[in-house]
Short mmCIF file of C-alpha atoms in Angstrom, two decimals:
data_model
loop_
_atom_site.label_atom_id
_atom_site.label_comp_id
_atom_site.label_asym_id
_atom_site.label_seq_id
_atom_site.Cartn_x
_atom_site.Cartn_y
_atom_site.Cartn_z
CA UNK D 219 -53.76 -39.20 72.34
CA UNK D 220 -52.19 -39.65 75.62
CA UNK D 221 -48.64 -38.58 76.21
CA UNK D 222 -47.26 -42.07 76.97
CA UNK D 223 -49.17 -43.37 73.53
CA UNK D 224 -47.46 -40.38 71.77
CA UNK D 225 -43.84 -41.56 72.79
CA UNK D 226 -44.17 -45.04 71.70
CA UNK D 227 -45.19 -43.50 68.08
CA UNK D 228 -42.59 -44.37 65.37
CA UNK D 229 -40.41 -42.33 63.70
CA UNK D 230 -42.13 -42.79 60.54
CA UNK D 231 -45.92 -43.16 60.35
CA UNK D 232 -48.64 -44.70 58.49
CA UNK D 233 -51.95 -42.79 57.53
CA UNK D 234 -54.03 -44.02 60.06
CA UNK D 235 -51.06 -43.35 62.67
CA UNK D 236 -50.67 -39.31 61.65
CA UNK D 237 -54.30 -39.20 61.75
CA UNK D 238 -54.62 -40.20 65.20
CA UNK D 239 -51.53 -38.58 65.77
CA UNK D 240 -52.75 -35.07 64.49
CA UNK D 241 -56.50 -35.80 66.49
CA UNK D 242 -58.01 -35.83 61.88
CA UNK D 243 -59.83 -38.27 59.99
CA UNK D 244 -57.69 -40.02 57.43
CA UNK D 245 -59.60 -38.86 54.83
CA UNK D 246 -58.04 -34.74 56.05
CA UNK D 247 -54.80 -36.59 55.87
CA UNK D 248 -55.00 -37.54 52.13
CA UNK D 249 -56.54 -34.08 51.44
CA UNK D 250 -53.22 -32.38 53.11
CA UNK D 251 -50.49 -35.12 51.46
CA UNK D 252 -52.24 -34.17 47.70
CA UNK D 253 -52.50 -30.44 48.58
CA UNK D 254 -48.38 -30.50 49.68
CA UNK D 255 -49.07 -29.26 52.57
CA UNK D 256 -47.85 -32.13 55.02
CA UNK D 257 -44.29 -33.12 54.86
CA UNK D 258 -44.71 -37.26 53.50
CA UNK D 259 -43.05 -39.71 51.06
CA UNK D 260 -44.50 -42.87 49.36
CA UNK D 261 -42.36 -45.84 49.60
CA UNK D 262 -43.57 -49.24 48.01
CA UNK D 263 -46.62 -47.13 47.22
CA UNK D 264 -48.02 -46.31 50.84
CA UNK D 265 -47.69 -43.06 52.47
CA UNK D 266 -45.36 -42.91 55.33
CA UNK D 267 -44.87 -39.48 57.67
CA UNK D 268 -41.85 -38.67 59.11
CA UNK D 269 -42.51 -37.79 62.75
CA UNK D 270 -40.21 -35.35 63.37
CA UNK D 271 -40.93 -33.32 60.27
CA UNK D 272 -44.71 -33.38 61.12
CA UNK D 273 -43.84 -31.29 64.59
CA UNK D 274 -42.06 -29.16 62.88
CA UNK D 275 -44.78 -28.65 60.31
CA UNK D 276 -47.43 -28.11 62.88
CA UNK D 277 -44.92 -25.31 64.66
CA UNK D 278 -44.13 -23.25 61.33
CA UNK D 279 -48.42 -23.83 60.32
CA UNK D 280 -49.25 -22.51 63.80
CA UNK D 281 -49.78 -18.93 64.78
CA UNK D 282 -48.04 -17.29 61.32
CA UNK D 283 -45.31 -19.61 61.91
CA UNK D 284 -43.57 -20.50 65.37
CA UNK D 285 -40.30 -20.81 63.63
CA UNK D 286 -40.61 -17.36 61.62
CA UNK D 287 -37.51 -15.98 64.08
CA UNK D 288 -35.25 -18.66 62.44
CA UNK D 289 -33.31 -18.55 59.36
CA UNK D 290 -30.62 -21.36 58.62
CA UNK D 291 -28.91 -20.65 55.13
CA UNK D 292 -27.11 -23.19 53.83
CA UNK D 293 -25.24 -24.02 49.89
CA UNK D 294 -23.13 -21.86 48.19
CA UNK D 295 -19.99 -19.67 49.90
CA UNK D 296 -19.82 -16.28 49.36
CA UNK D 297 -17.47 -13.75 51.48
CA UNK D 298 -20.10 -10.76 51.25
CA UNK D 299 -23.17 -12.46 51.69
CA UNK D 300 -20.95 -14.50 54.38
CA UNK D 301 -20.55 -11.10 56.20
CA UNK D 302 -23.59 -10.00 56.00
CA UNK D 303 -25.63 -13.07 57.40
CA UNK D 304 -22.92 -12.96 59.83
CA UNK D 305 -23.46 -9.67 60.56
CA UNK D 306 -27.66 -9.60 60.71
CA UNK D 307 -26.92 -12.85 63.36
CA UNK D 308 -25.30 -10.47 65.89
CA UNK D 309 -27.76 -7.66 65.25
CA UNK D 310 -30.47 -9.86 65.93
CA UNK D 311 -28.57 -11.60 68.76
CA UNK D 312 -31.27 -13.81 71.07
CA UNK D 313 -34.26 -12.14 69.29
CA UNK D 314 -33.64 -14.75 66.22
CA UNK D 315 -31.56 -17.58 64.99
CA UNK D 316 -29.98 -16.73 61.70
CA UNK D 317 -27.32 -18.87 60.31
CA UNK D 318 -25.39 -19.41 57.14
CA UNK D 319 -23.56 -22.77 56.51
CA UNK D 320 -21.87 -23.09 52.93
CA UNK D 321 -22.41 -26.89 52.00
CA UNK D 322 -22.16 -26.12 48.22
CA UNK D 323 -24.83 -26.09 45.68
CA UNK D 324 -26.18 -29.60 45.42
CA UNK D 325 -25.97 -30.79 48.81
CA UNK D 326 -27.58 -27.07 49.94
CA UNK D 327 -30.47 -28.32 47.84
CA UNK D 328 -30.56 -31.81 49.12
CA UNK D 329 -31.18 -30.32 52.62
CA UNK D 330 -34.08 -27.94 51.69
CA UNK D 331 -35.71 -30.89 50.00
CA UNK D 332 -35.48 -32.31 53.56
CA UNK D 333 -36.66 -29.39 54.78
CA UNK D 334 -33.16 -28.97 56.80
CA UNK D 335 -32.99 -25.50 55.91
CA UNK D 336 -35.29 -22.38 55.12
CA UNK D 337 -32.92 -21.15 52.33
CA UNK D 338 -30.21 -21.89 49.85
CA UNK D 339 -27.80 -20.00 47.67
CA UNK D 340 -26.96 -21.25 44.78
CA UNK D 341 -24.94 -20.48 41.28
CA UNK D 342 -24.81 -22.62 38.42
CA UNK D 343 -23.30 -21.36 35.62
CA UNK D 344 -22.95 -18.15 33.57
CA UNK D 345 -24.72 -15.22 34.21
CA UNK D 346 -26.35 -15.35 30.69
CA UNK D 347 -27.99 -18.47 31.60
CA UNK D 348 -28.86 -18.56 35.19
CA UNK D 349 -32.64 -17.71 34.16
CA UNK D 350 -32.87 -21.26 32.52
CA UNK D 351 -29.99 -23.06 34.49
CA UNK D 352 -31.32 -22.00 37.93
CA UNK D 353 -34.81 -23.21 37.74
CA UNK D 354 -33.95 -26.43 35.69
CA UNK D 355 -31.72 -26.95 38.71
CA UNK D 356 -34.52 -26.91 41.57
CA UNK D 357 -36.74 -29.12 39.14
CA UNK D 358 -34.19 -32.13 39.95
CA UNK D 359 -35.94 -32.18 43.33
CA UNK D 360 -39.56 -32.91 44.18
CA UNK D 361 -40.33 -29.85 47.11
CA UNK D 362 -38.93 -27.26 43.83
CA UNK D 363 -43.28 -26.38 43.66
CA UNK D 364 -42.82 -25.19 47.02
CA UNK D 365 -39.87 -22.72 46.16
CA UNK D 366 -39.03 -19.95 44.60
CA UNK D 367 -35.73 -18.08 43.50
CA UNK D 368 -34.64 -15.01 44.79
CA UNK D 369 -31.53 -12.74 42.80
CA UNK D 370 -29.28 -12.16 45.20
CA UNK D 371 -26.31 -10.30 43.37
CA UNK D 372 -23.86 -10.95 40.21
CA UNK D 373 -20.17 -11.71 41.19
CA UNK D 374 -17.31 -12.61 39.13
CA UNK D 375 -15.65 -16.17 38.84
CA UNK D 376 -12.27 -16.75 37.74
CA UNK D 377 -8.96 -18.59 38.90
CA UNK D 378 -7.47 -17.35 42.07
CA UNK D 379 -3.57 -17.87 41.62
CA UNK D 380 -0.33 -17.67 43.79
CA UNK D 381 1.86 -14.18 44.00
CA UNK D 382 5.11 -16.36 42.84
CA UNK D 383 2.76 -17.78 39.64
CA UNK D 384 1.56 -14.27 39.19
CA UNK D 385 4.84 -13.00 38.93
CA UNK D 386 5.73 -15.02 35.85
CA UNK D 387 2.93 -13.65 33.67
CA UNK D 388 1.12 -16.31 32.37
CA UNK D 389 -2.01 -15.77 30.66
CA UNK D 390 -5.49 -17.50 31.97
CA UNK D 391 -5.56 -19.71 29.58
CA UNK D 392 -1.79 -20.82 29.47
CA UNK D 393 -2.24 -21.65 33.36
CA UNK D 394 -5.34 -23.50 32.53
CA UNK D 395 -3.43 -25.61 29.66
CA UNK D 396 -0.29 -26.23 32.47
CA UNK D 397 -0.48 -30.16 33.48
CA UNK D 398 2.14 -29.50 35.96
CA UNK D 399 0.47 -27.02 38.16
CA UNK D 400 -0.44 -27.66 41.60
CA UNK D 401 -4.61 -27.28 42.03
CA UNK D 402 -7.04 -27.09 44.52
CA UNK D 403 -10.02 -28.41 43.66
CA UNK D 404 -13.81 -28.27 44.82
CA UNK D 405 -15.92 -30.89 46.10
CA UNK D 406 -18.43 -32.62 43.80
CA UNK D 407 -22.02 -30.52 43.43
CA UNK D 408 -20.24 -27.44 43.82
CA UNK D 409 -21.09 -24.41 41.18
CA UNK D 410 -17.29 -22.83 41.00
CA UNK D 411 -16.42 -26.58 40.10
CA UNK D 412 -18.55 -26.52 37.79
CA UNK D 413 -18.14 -23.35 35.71
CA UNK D 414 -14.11 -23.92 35.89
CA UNK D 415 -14.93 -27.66 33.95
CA UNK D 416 -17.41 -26.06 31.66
CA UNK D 417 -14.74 -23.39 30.87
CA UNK D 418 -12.07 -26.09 30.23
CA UNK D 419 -14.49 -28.07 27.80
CA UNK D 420 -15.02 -24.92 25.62
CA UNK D 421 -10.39 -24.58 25.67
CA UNK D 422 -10.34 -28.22 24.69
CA UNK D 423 -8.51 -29.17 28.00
CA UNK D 424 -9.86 -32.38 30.34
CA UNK D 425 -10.55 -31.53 34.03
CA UNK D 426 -8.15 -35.06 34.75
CA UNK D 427 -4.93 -33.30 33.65
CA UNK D 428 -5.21 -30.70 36.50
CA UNK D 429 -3.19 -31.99 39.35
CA UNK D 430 -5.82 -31.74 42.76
CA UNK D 431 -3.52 -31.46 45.69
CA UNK D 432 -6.59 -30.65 47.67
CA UNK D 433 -10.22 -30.76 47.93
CA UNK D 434 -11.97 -27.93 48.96
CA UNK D 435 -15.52 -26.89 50.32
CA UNK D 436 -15.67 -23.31 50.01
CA UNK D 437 -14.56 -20.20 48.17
CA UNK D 438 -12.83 -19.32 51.40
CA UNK D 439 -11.33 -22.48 51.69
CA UNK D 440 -10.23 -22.63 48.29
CA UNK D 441 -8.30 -19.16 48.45
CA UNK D 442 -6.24 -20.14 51.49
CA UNK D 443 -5.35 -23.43 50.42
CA UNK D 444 -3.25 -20.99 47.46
CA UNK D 445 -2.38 -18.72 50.37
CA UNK D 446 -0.90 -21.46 52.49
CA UNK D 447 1.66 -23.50 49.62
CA UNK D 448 -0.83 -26.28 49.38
CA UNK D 449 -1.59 -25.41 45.82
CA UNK D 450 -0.85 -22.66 43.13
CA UNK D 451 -4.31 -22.20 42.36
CA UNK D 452 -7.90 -22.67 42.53
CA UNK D 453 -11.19 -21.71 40.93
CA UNK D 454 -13.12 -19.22 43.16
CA UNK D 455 -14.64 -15.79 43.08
CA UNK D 456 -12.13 -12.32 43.31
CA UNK D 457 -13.75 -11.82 46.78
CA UNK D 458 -12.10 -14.76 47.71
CA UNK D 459 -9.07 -14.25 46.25
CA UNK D 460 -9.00 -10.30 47.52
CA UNK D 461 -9.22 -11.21 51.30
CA UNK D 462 -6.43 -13.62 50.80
CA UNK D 463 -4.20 -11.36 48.39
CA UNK D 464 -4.40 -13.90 45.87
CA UNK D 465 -4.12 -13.22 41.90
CA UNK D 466 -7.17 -13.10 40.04
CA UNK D 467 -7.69 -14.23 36.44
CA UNK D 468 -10.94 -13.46 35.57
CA UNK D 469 -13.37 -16.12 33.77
CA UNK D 470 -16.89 -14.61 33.75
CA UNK D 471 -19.81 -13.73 35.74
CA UNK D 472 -22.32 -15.54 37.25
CA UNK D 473 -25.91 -15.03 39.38
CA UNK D 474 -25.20 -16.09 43.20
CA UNK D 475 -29.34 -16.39 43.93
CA UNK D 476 -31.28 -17.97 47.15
CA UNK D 477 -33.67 -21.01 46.85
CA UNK D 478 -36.61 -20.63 49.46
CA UNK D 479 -39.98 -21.82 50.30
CA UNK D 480 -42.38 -19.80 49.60
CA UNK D 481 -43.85 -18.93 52.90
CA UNK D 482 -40.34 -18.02 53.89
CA UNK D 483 -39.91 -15.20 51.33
CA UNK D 484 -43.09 -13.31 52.79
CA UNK D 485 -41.45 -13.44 56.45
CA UNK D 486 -39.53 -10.44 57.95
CA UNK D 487 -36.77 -11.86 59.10
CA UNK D 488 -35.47 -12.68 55.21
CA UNK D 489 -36.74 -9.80 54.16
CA UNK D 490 -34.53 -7.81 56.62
CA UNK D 491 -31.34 -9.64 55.40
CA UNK D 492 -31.95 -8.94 51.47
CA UNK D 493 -32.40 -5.16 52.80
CA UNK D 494 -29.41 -5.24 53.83
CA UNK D 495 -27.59 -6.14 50.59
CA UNK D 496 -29.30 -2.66 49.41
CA UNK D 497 -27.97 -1.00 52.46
CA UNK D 498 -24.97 1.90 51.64
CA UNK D 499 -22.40 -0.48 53.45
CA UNK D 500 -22.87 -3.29 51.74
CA UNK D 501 -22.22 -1.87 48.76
CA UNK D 502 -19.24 0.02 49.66
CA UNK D 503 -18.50 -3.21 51.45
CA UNK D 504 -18.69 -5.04 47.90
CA UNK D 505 -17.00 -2.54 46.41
CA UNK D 506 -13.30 -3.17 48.68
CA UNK D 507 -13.95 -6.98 47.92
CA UNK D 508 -14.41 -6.55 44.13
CA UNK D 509 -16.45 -8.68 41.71
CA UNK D 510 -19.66 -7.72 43.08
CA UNK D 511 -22.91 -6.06 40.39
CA UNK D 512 -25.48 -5.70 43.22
CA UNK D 513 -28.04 -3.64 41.12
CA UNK D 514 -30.70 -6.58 41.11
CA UNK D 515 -30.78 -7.84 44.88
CA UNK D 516 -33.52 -8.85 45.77
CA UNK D 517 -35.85 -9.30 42.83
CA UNK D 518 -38.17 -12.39 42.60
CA UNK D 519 -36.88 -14.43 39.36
CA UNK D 520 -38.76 -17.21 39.41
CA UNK D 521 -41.45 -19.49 40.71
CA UNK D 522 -43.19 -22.83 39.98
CA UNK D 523 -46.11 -22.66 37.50
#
């Protein structure tokens, strides 16, 4: 195909189009769409392609991968693993692109099933139950055969609270029960929003009576909306609440893990950055932040089938 025929292609394309496209027979094409191997969706049952995710396919296919020096993280906020992605991105300065965007949970998700992203962390729930709550989780979205779930660490969850509000001495739950206190609240699809409204179903107490001065989008976000006066408190991790000097009323604990295609987890760049959560610094690094079990980083929990 000439290059003046390829620019007037269309951003989405039929089977015969990616065929000619590609230089196959449309017969390969149907192969590659059931074998989930080329990026498509069917709409009013016919196969259409979207362009731009068909280069990129053909670039991460060809020669082990052209895009195997990238690695864009995106869903949930962590301060550690924050540092440490931040950290690996100036190590590896113009060698590789390694990013880390917290978008929360859901909308993380919604951009690897888009194939936006190579990786994203995500927490949903307590600890106890992040080996059934985690995978039921990907499931929601059709690309979940192509991933697989990666333990990243265990960090604690809780309420991050004021100094003045800290000085009274109220209990967890007491603060929790208070209609008249002052929140900061997180955006829809986010896990800390979650386990705070899961831990206010089991005390009785409706999510409504809190009064949400603020939305938030991260942990980090949350913790200095409390630091700055725009509300008393917040649901976040201690990290969060530690580099702020916030109060911390512990809640429970919870499994911060990465969601990643396959082909990514067998790629040295990601395997680099999970070495480095085993690395001496990190862990004294976790350690001055607080709320941190990093004992299983690293391990493979689960994949499809």
């Amino acid at each position: 195909m000439s290059a003046a025929a390829q620019a007037e292609m269309p951003r989405y394309l039929s089977v015969k189009q990616v065929a000619d496209y590609l230089s196959l027979n449309e017969k390969k094409v149907y192969a590659l769409v059931n074998e989930g191997k080329i990026p498509a969706t069917k709409v009013t049952g016919k196969w259409m392609f979207p362009r731009e995710l068909v280069d990129r396919w053909m670039l991460e296919t060809s020669h082990g991968g052209a895009l195997t020096d990238r690695l864009t993280v995106v869903g949930s906020d962590d301060p550690l693993f924050s540092r440490l992605a931040f950290a690996f991105a100036e190590q590896a300065q113009a060698q590789a692109l390694v990013s880390y965007s917290p978008t929360g949970t859901k909308l993380g998700l919604g951009l690897m099933q888009h194939q936006r992203a190579e990786a994203c962390a995500v927490h949903w729930g307590p600890a106890q139950e992040a080996h059934i709550r985690h995978p039921a989780l990907v499931r929601q979205f059709p690309r979940h055969t192509h991933w697989v779930i990666v333990r990243g660490f265990r960090r604690e969850q809780g309420i991050m609270v004021s100094p003045e509000l800290a000085q009274r001495g109220r209990e967890g739950d007491e603060i929790l029960r208070d209609p008249a206190l002052r929140w900061a609240a997180r955006q829809q699809g986010a896990g800390t929003g979650r386990f705070l409204e899961e831990h206010l179903r089991r005390l009785g107490v409706a999510s409504s009576s809190h009064d949400a001065q603020v939305i938030t989008r991260s942990e980090r976000e949350a913790a200095s909306a409390v630091a700055m006066g725009l509300a008393q408190a917040a649901p976040g991790v201690r990290a969060a609440a530690t580099e702020c000097g916030l109060h911390f009323i512990p809640l429970g604990w919870e499994y911060f893990d990465l969601v990643l295609d396959k082909r990514v987890y067998f790629r040295h760049l990601f395997q680099q950055l999970m070495d480095r959560i085993l690395q001496s610094e990190t862990r004294t690094l976790a350690g001055l932040l607080g709320g941190y079990d990093l004992s299983e980083a690293g391990r493979l929990v689960w994949s499809p089938g």
